[in-house]
């Protein structure tokens, strides 16, 4: 019998990326997959020669499954995660951990009560360029942060919302919103991971180019606890879909990038522009990473593989995973405040 950790995946849209990641990560073994939709379930179970379940409680009763990856619609994560924790399974939970801070809190309580480990998915935090930027900010290379800006001009055709698995997308009760909660949560998390907590927001949102309930375009002003101000723009209306743009301005320098491509790294301290040349050689030029700007499945599974490998290591070393659910909660707190601000038409404090 292999010593590899047994994994089970629930939800086989993005969950297929989890299967690829488990297949690739050292020390991990895919034991079973689960989906309500048998047309999605069968080919995946055949491809990986693993067990197939249509009812997640049966997967949770499988003793060979030690870790459950949850990739079902976002508004079901806390319920399924709570049941998995009660069954003694460790968890890897897709973003957002759930669609309200209160539900994420309930999930965290269940994880603590049953003594299991839980990881969130924010793969941008594992990106080497994002890590170099975060270190530069922590080392105060930019001086005092002044402006922190995230733009996500993505495109989704109406068929994305109309397809057989589209009906929950862009709804308040299962997606928790639209472009900001579903697509934008990565950008919101990245901004707060780089620049620290957000204490207040002022926002507008609406439905502009799709037949959906929640929103397909949101703009927000952000007030960071550090004193920096920022802007956030998320949409699924921008044909043909452009890469996420992050712009950081400090009192002693600026960094701008498009997805994984560094555009500029200008620091007052780098007067000979040596560091800039090094950074551009590593992360600039014409290198282009896979991006979901126009295609939701065009996400690399490298980040998911690292998160699976980290869970295997966290179990072996009995430590917390790199991306804790507690750290994954603030993005949802910020987005909640954004929607509340948009409804009220005034600045709203981000509640913990
Ligand atoms: N990390 C990323 O970059 C990334 C990208 C896309 C989606 N996601 C996240 O992944 C999750 C799923 O999104 P998606 O786009 O794959 O959605 P999807 O609708 O395509 O897939 C969800 C699957 O879950 C199944 N399902 C629903 N309820 C179930 C249940 N009770 N038991 C078993 N199966 C069930 C559905 O049949 C469907 O096949 C969402 O939380 C989304 O935010 C993350």
Short mmCIF file of C-alpha atoms and ligand atoms in Angstrom, two decimals:
data_model
loop_
_atom_site.label_atom_id
_atom_site.label_comp_id
_atom_site.label_asym_id
_atom_site.label_seq_id
_atom_site.Cartn_x
_atom_site.Cartn_y
_atom_site.Cartn_z
CA UNK A 1 0.00 0.00 0.00
CA UNK A 2 1.38 3.41 -1.00
CA UNK A 3 2.28 5.97 1.68
CA UNK A 4 0.98 8.72 -0.59
CA UNK A 5 -1.77 10.92 0.83
CA UNK A 6 -5.17 10.06 -0.68
CA UNK A 7 -7.12 12.94 -2.23
CA UNK A 8 -10.75 13.26 -3.32
CA UNK A 9 -12.07 16.07 -5.55
CA UNK A 10 -15.65 17.35 -5.37
CA UNK A 11 -16.85 19.39 -8.37
CA UNK A 12 -15.27 18.73 -11.78
CA UNK A 13 -15.16 22.09 -13.58
CA UNK A 14 -12.08 23.76 -12.09
CA UNK A 15 -11.85 20.51 -10.13
CA UNK A 16 -10.24 18.96 -13.24
CA UNK A 17 -7.26 21.24 -12.55
CA UNK A 18 -7.17 19.83 -9.01
CA UNK A 19 -7.04 16.31 -10.48
CA UNK A 20 -4.10 17.28 -12.73
CA UNK A 21 -2.39 18.92 -9.75
CA UNK A 22 -2.85 15.85 -7.49
CA UNK A 23 -1.61 13.63 -10.31
CA UNK A 24 1.54 15.74 -10.61
CA UNK A 25 2.29 16.59 -6.97
CA UNK A 26 4.77 14.30 -5.23
CA UNK A 27 3.28 12.36 -2.31
CA UNK A 28 -0.33 12.79 -3.50
CA UNK A 29 -2.65 10.16 -4.98
CA UNK A 30 -6.11 10.75 -6.48
CA UNK A 31 -8.45 8.23 -4.84
CA UNK A 32 -11.87 9.46 -5.92
CA UNK A 33 -13.83 12.18 -7.68
CA UNK A 34 -17.38 13.40 -7.20
CA UNK A 35 -19.83 15.37 -9.33
CA UNK A 36 -23.60 15.47 -9.61
CA UNK A 37 -23.15 15.52 -13.39
CA UNK A 38 -22.27 12.00 -14.59
CA UNK A 39 -21.17 13.34 -17.97
CA UNK A 40 -18.41 15.22 -16.20
CA UNK A 41 -17.73 12.49 -13.66
CA UNK A 42 -17.20 9.42 -15.85
CA UNK A 43 -14.41 10.62 -18.16
CA UNK A 44 -12.43 12.02 -15.23
CA UNK A 45 -12.76 8.82 -13.17
CA UNK A 46 -11.72 6.79 -16.24
CA UNK A 47 -8.76 9.04 -17.02
CA UNK A 48 -7.32 8.73 -13.49
CA UNK A 49 -8.64 5.20 -12.83
CA UNK A 50 -10.13 6.35 -9.57
CA UNK A 51 -13.46 5.90 -7.77
CA UNK A 52 -16.49 7.88 -8.96
CA UNK A 53 -19.14 9.28 -6.62
CA UNK A 54 -22.27 11.28 -7.37
CA UNK A 55 -22.99 11.96 -3.69
CA UNK A 56 -20.24 13.76 -1.79
CA UNK A 57 -21.20 12.11 1.51
CA UNK A 58 -20.14 8.76 -0.01
CA UNK A 59 -16.77 10.22 -0.97
CA UNK A 60 -16.46 11.55 2.60
CA UNK A 61 -17.08 8.00 3.91
CA UNK A 62 -14.15 6.65 1.84
CA UNK A 63 -11.39 5.81 4.36
CA UNK A 64 -8.69 6.10 1.68
CA UNK A 65 -9.50 9.79 1.19
CA UNK A 66 -7.52 11.96 3.62
CA UNK A 67 -7.81 15.32 1.85
CA UNK A 68 -10.89 16.67 0.08
CA UNK A 69 -10.57 19.35 -2.60
CA UNK A 70 -13.74 21.43 -2.86
CA UNK A 71 -14.38 22.96 -6.30
CA UNK A 72 -18.17 23.21 -6.26
CA UNK A 73 -20.10 26.51 -6.72
CA UNK A 74 -18.68 29.07 -4.27
CA UNK A 75 -21.80 29.33 -2.09
CA UNK A 76 -21.57 25.61 -1.20
CA UNK A 77 -17.96 25.56 0.07
CA UNK A 78 -18.63 26.07 3.79
CA UNK A 79 -21.42 23.48 3.90
CA UNK A 80 -19.42 20.80 2.06
CA UNK A 81 -16.21 21.80 3.86
CA UNK A 82 -17.94 21.57 7.24
CA UNK A 83 -19.18 18.05 6.42
CA UNK A 84 -15.71 17.04 5.22
CA UNK A 85 -14.08 18.38 8.40
CA UNK A 86 -16.65 16.50 10.52
CA UNK A 87 -15.66 13.34 8.60
CA UNK A 88 -12.04 13.97 9.65
CA UNK A 89 -10.82 15.04 6.21
CA UNK A 90 -8.27 17.79 5.57
CA UNK A 91 -9.49 20.42 3.09
CA UNK A 92 -8.33 22.37 0.07
CA UNK A 93 -11.04 24.93 -0.70
CA UNK A 94 -11.32 26.83 -3.99
CA UNK A 95 -11.57 30.60 -3.97
CA UNK A 96 -13.53 32.28 -2.52
CA UNK A 97 -13.53 30.11 0.64
CA UNK A 98 -17.27 30.88 0.64
CA UNK A 99 -19.29 33.95 -0.31
CA UNK A 100 -19.77 35.59 3.12
CA UNK A 101 -17.30 36.26 5.95
CA UNK A 102 -19.76 34.63 8.40
CA UNK A 103 -19.80 31.35 6.47
CA UNK A 104 -16.01 31.34 6.18
CA UNK A 105 -15.89 31.85 9.95
CA UNK A 106 -18.20 28.83 10.42
CA UNK A 107 -15.90 26.76 8.21
CA UNK A 108 -12.83 27.87 10.18
CA UNK A 109 -14.61 26.89 13.42
CA UNK A 110 -15.41 23.43 12.00
CA UNK A 111 -11.79 22.98 10.92
CA UNK A 112 -10.63 23.87 14.45
CA UNK A 113 -13.28 21.73 16.16
CA UNK A 114 -12.37 18.59 14.20
CA UNK A 115 -8.62 19.24 14.24
CA UNK A 116 -8.07 19.03 10.47
CA UNK A 117 -5.96 21.18 8.17
CA UNK A 118 -7.47 23.56 5.63
CA UNK A 119 -5.92 25.48 2.74
CA UNK A 120 -7.45 28.14 0.52
CA UNK A 121 -6.64 28.62 -3.16
CA UNK A 122 -5.08 31.95 -4.06
CA UNK A 123 -2.45 30.80 -6.52
CA UNK A 124 -1.28 34.37 -7.26
CA UNK A 125 0.40 34.34 -3.83
CA UNK A 126 2.76 31.63 -5.10
CA UNK A 127 3.80 33.51 -8.23
CA UNK A 128 7.55 34.35 -8.10
CA UNK A 129 7.09 37.93 -9.39
CA UNK A 130 4.34 38.65 -6.87
CA UNK A 131 6.63 37.35 -4.13
CA UNK A 132 9.48 39.62 -5.26
CA UNK A 133 7.10 42.60 -5.23
CA UNK A 134 5.84 41.73 -1.75
CA UNK A 135 9.41 41.46 -0.43
CA UNK A 136 10.29 44.82 -2.02
CA UNK A 137 7.29 46.43 -0.29
CA UNK A 138 8.17 44.82 3.06
CA UNK A 139 11.76 46.02 2.72
CA UNK A 140 10.31 49.50 2.05
CA UNK A 141 12.05 49.75 -1.32
CA UNK A 142 9.04 51.72 -2.58
CA UNK A 143 9.14 53.93 0.51
CA UNK A 144 5.66 54.61 1.87
CA UNK A 145 2.94 53.10 -0.30
CA UNK A 146 0.69 55.78 -1.77
CA UNK A 147 -1.34 54.20 -4.59
CA UNK A 148 -2.38 50.54 -4.95
CA UNK A 149 -4.35 49.77 -8.09
CA UNK A 150 -5.81 46.57 -9.53
CA UNK A 151 -7.60 46.35 -12.89
CA UNK A 152 -9.23 43.21 -14.26
CA UNK A 153 -10.72 43.95 -17.72
CA UNK A 154 -11.81 40.40 -18.50
CA UNK A 155 -14.34 39.05 -20.96
CA UNK A 156 -16.93 36.31 -20.60
CA UNK A 157 -19.48 35.65 -23.34
CA UNK A 158 -23.14 35.24 -22.30
CA UNK A 159 -22.69 31.47 -22.93
CA UNK A 160 -20.46 31.34 -19.83
CA UNK A 161 -23.52 32.23 -17.74
CA UNK A 162 -26.05 30.29 -19.85
CA UNK A 163 -24.24 26.95 -20.21
CA UNK A 164 -25.18 23.78 -18.31
CA UNK A 165 -22.97 24.84 -15.39
CA UNK A 166 -23.51 28.57 -15.75
CA UNK A 167 -26.74 29.16 -13.88
CA UNK A 168 -25.08 29.83 -10.49
CA UNK A 169 -22.55 32.29 -11.97
CA UNK A 170 -23.33 35.97 -11.48
CA UNK A 171 -26.00 35.21 -8.84
CA UNK A 172 -26.07 36.65 -5.34
CA UNK A 173 -26.97 33.44 -3.52
CA UNK A 174 -24.44 31.02 -5.04
CA UNK A 175 -21.70 33.21 -6.54
CA UNK A 176 -22.01 35.96 -3.91
CA UNK A 177 -21.90 38.57 -6.70
CA UNK A 178 -20.37 38.74 -10.16
CA UNK A 179 -17.12 40.05 -11.65
CA UNK A 180 -15.80 41.26 -8.30
CA UNK A 181 -16.53 38.14 -6.22
CA UNK A 182 -15.99 35.46 -8.86
CA UNK A 183 -13.24 36.72 -11.18
CA UNK A 184 -11.98 39.69 -9.12
CA UNK A 185 -11.41 37.95 -5.79
CA UNK A 186 -7.87 36.98 -6.89
CA UNK A 187 -7.06 40.64 -7.60
CA UNK A 188 -8.59 41.81 -4.32
CA UNK A 189 -6.61 39.18 -2.42
CA UNK A 190 -3.41 40.08 -4.24
CA UNK A 191 -3.81 43.78 -3.42
CA UNK A 192 -4.37 43.10 0.28
CA UNK A 193 -1.59 40.47 0.36
CA UNK A 194 0.85 42.99 -1.14
CA UNK A 195 -0.30 46.20 0.52
CA UNK A 196 -2.00 45.12 3.76
CA UNK A 197 -5.54 45.28 5.07
CA UNK A 198 -8.20 47.54 3.58
CA UNK A 199 -10.23 49.51 6.11
CA UNK A 200 -12.75 51.38 3.95
CA UNK A 201 -14.25 51.23 0.45
CA UNK A 202 -16.51 53.31 -1.78
CA UNK A 203 -17.96 51.56 -4.81
CA UNK A 204 -20.36 51.45 -7.74
CA UNK A 205 -21.44 48.35 -9.65
CA UNK A 206 -24.05 47.22 -12.12
CA UNK A 207 -25.05 44.86 -14.90
CA UNK A 208 -23.87 46.24 -18.24
CA UNK A 209 -23.51 43.59 -20.95
CA UNK A 210 -24.92 40.28 -19.73
CA UNK A 211 -28.22 38.83 -18.73
CA UNK A 212 -27.23 38.10 -15.10
CA UNK A 213 -28.52 39.04 -11.68
CA UNK A 214 -25.57 40.49 -9.72
CA UNK A 215 -23.00 42.60 -11.61
CA UNK A 216 -20.58 42.41 -14.52
CA UNK A 217 -18.72 45.66 -13.77
CA UNK A 218 -17.55 47.07 -10.43
CA UNK A 219 -15.39 50.09 -9.62
CA UNK A 220 -14.18 50.79 -6.10
CA UNK A 221 -11.99 53.20 -4.17
CA UNK A 222 -9.91 51.53 -1.47
CA UNK A 223 -8.58 53.03 1.75
CA UNK A 224 -5.78 50.86 3.17
CA UNK A 225 -4.96 50.64 6.88
CA UNK A 226 -1.43 51.81 5.96
CA UNK A 227 -2.91 55.11 4.70
CA UNK A 228 -2.45 54.26 1.00
CA UNK A 229 -5.38 54.81 -1.34
CA UNK A 230 -6.25 52.55 -4.24
CA UNK A 231 -8.65 51.64 -7.00
CA UNK A 232 -10.17 48.38 -8.10
CA UNK A 233 -11.82 47.68 -11.44
CA UNK A 234 -13.36 44.31 -12.28
CA UNK A 235 -15.47 43.35 -15.27
CA UNK A 236 -16.40 40.47 -17.54
CA UNK A 237 -17.54 42.89 -20.30
CA UNK A 238 -14.20 43.87 -21.89
CA UNK A 239 -13.92 42.12 -25.24
CA UNK A 240 -11.57 40.40 -26.04
CA UNK A 241 -10.34 40.21 -22.41
CA UNK A 242 -7.13 41.89 -21.20
CA UNK A 243 -4.66 40.79 -18.53
CA UNK A 244 -4.95 41.82 -14.92
CA UNK A 245 -2.95 45.03 -14.34
CA UNK A 246 -1.38 45.86 -10.98
CA UNK A 247 0.15 49.31 -10.36
CA UNK A 248 1.92 50.23 -7.13
CA UNK A 249 3.14 53.74 -6.38
CA UNK A 250 5.26 54.58 -3.34
CA UNK A 251 7.06 57.66 -2.08
CA UNK A 252 10.35 56.12 -3.37
CA UNK A 253 9.39 54.13 -6.43
CA UNK A 254 6.83 52.42 -8.64
CA UNK A 255 6.14 48.93 -9.94
CA UNK A 256 3.70 48.07 -12.74
CA UNK A 257 2.85 44.69 -14.21
CA UNK A 258 0.35 42.96 -16.47
CA UNK A 259 -0.45 39.47 -15.08
CA UNK A 260 2.99 37.73 -14.93
CA UNK A 261 4.72 40.35 -17.09
CA UNK A 262 6.71 43.08 -15.35
CA UNK A 263 6.42 46.46 -17.09
CA UNK A 264 8.47 48.65 -14.79
CA UNK A 265 10.46 48.46 -11.57
CA UNK A 266 11.67 51.98 -10.82
CA UNK A 267 13.19 52.67 -7.40
CA UNK A 268 14.79 55.91 -6.23
CA UNK A 269 17.47 53.77 -4.51
CA UNK A 270 18.28 52.03 -7.81
CA UNK A 271 19.78 55.12 -9.43
CA UNK A 272 22.02 53.07 -11.77
CA UNK A 273 18.95 51.01 -12.71
CA UNK A 274 20.80 47.73 -12.03
CA UNK A 275 17.97 46.12 -10.06
CA UNK A 276 15.48 47.24 -12.70
CA UNK A 277 17.48 45.49 -15.44
CA UNK A 278 17.73 42.31 -13.34
CA UNK A 279 14.01 42.28 -12.67
CA UNK A 280 13.10 43.01 -16.31
CA UNK A 281 15.46 40.23 -17.46
CA UNK A 282 13.67 37.82 -15.12
CA UNK A 283 10.05 38.94 -15.47
CA UNK A 284 9.82 41.39 -18.40
CA UNK A 285 10.17 41.13 -22.17
CA UNK A 286 7.79 39.08 -24.23
CA UNK A 287 7.22 36.23 -21.79
CA UNK A 288 3.51 35.70 -21.51
CA UNK A 289 1.84 33.43 -18.98
CA UNK A 290 -1.45 31.62 -19.36
CA UNK A 291 -4.25 33.94 -18.32
CA UNK A 292 -7.96 33.51 -17.83
CA UNK A 293 -8.67 36.95 -19.32
CA UNK A 294 -10.91 35.43 -22.00
CA UNK A 295 -11.06 31.71 -21.14
CA UNK A 296 -11.99 30.58 -17.62
CA UNK A 297 -10.14 27.27 -17.99
CA UNK A 298 -6.90 28.84 -19.27
CA UNK A 299 -5.54 28.93 -15.73
CA UNK A 300 -2.19 27.21 -15.22
CA UNK A 301 -2.39 24.36 -12.70
CA UNK A 302 1.12 25.03 -11.36
CA UNK A 303 -0.26 26.97 -8.40
CA UNK A 304 -2.77 24.23 -7.60
CA UNK A 305 0.07 21.66 -7.76
CA UNK A 306 2.10 23.67 -5.25
CA UNK A 307 -0.93 23.94 -2.96
CA UNK A 308 -1.48 20.15 -3.12
CA UNK A 309 2.24 19.50 -2.46
CA UNK A 310 2.13 21.97 0.42
CA UNK A 311 -0.84 20.12 1.96
CA UNK A 312 1.12 16.83 1.76
CA UNK A 313 4.04 18.55 3.53
CA UNK A 314 1.75 20.26 6.08
CA UNK A 315 0.31 16.85 7.06
CA UNK A 316 3.79 15.25 7.30
CA UNK A 317 5.19 18.16 9.34
CA UNK A 318 1.98 18.79 11.28
CA UNK A 319 1.97 22.50 10.42
CA UNK A 320 -0.45 25.00 8.92
CA UNK A 321 -0.70 25.11 5.09
CA UNK A 322 0.83 28.15 3.36
CA UNK A 323 -2.55 29.70 2.50
CA UNK A 324 -4.77 29.45 5.57
CA UNK A 325 -8.53 29.97 5.43
CA UNK A 326 -8.09 32.72 7.99
CA UNK A 327 -5.84 34.61 5.56
CA UNK A 328 -8.27 33.92 2.69
CA UNK A 329 -11.16 35.63 4.50
CA UNK A 330 -10.13 39.29 4.14
CA UNK A 331 -10.69 39.36 0.36
CA UNK A 332 -14.32 38.34 0.94
CA UNK A 333 -14.68 40.93 3.73
CA UNK A 334 -13.48 43.63 1.31
CA UNK A 335 -15.82 42.50 -1.49
CA UNK A 336 -18.76 42.42 0.92
CA UNK A 337 -18.04 45.98 1.90
CA UNK A 338 -17.73 46.93 -1.80
CA UNK A 339 -21.21 45.60 -2.57
CA UNK A 340 -22.64 47.22 0.54
CA UNK A 341 -21.07 50.54 -0.44
CA UNK A 342 -22.46 50.27 -3.97
CA UNK A 343 -25.94 49.73 -2.58
CA UNK A 344 -25.73 52.51 0.01
CA UNK A 345 -23.85 55.04 -2.14
CA UNK A 346 -21.32 55.94 0.57
CA UNK A 347 -18.01 54.82 2.06
CA UNK A 348 -18.30 51.61 4.08
CA UNK A 349 -15.90 50.32 6.75
CA UNK A 350 -14.56 46.82 6.07
CA UNK A 351 -15.67 44.67 9.00
CA UNK A 352 -13.51 41.83 10.33
N1 LIG B 1 -8.55 29.18 -8.69
C1 LIG B 1 -9.05 29.60 -9.84
O1 LIG B 1 -8.36 30.27 -10.62
C2 LIG B 1 -10.46 29.27 -10.20
C3 LIG B 1 -10.90 29.36 -11.53
C4 LIG B 1 -12.24 29.04 -11.83
C5 LIG B 1 -13.11 28.67 -10.81
N2 LIG B 1 -12.66 28.62 -9.52
C6 LIG B 1 -13.59 28.25 -8.43
O2 LIG B 1 -13.93 26.88 -8.53
C7 LIG B 1 -15.27 26.69 -8.08
C8 LIG B 1 -16.05 25.99 -9.20
O3 LIG B 1 -16.10 26.85 -10.30
P1 LIG B 1 -16.30 26.27 -11.78
O4 LIG B 1 -16.11 27.40 -12.70
O5 LIG B 1 -15.49 25.04 -11.95
O6 LIG B 1 -17.86 25.87 -11.71
P2 LIG B 1 -18.63 24.75 -12.50
O7 LIG B 1 -20.08 25.01 -12.30
O8 LIG B 1 -18.10 24.64 -13.90
O9 LIG B 1 -18.23 23.40 -11.75
C9 LIG B 1 -18.76 23.07 -10.50
C10 LIG B 1 -19.08 21.57 -10.51
O10 LIG B 1 -19.56 21.21 -9.21
C11 LIG B 1 -20.59 20.25 -9.38
N3 LIG B 1 -21.42 20.26 -8.16
C12 LIG B 1 -22.26 21.23 -7.74
N4 LIG B 1 -22.81 20.89 -6.55
C13 LIG B 1 -22.29 19.67 -6.24
C14 LIG B 1 -22.50 18.78 -5.15
N5 LIG B 1 -23.32 19.08 -4.13
N6 LIG B 1 -21.83 17.60 -5.15
C15 LIG B 1 -21.00 17.27 -6.17
N7 LIG B 1 -20.77 18.08 -7.23
C16 LIG B 1 -21.41 19.26 -7.25
C17 LIG B 1 -21.33 20.70 -10.62
O11 LIG B 1 -22.08 19.65 -11.21
C18 LIG B 1 -20.20 21.18 -11.51
O12 LIG B 1 -19.71 20.17 -12.37
C19 LIG B 1 -15.83 28.06 -7.74
O13 LIG B 1 -15.74 28.27 -6.34
C20 LIG B 1 -14.91 29.02 -8.48
O14 LIG B 1 -14.79 30.28 -7.86
C21 LIG B 1 -11.37 28.90 -9.21
#
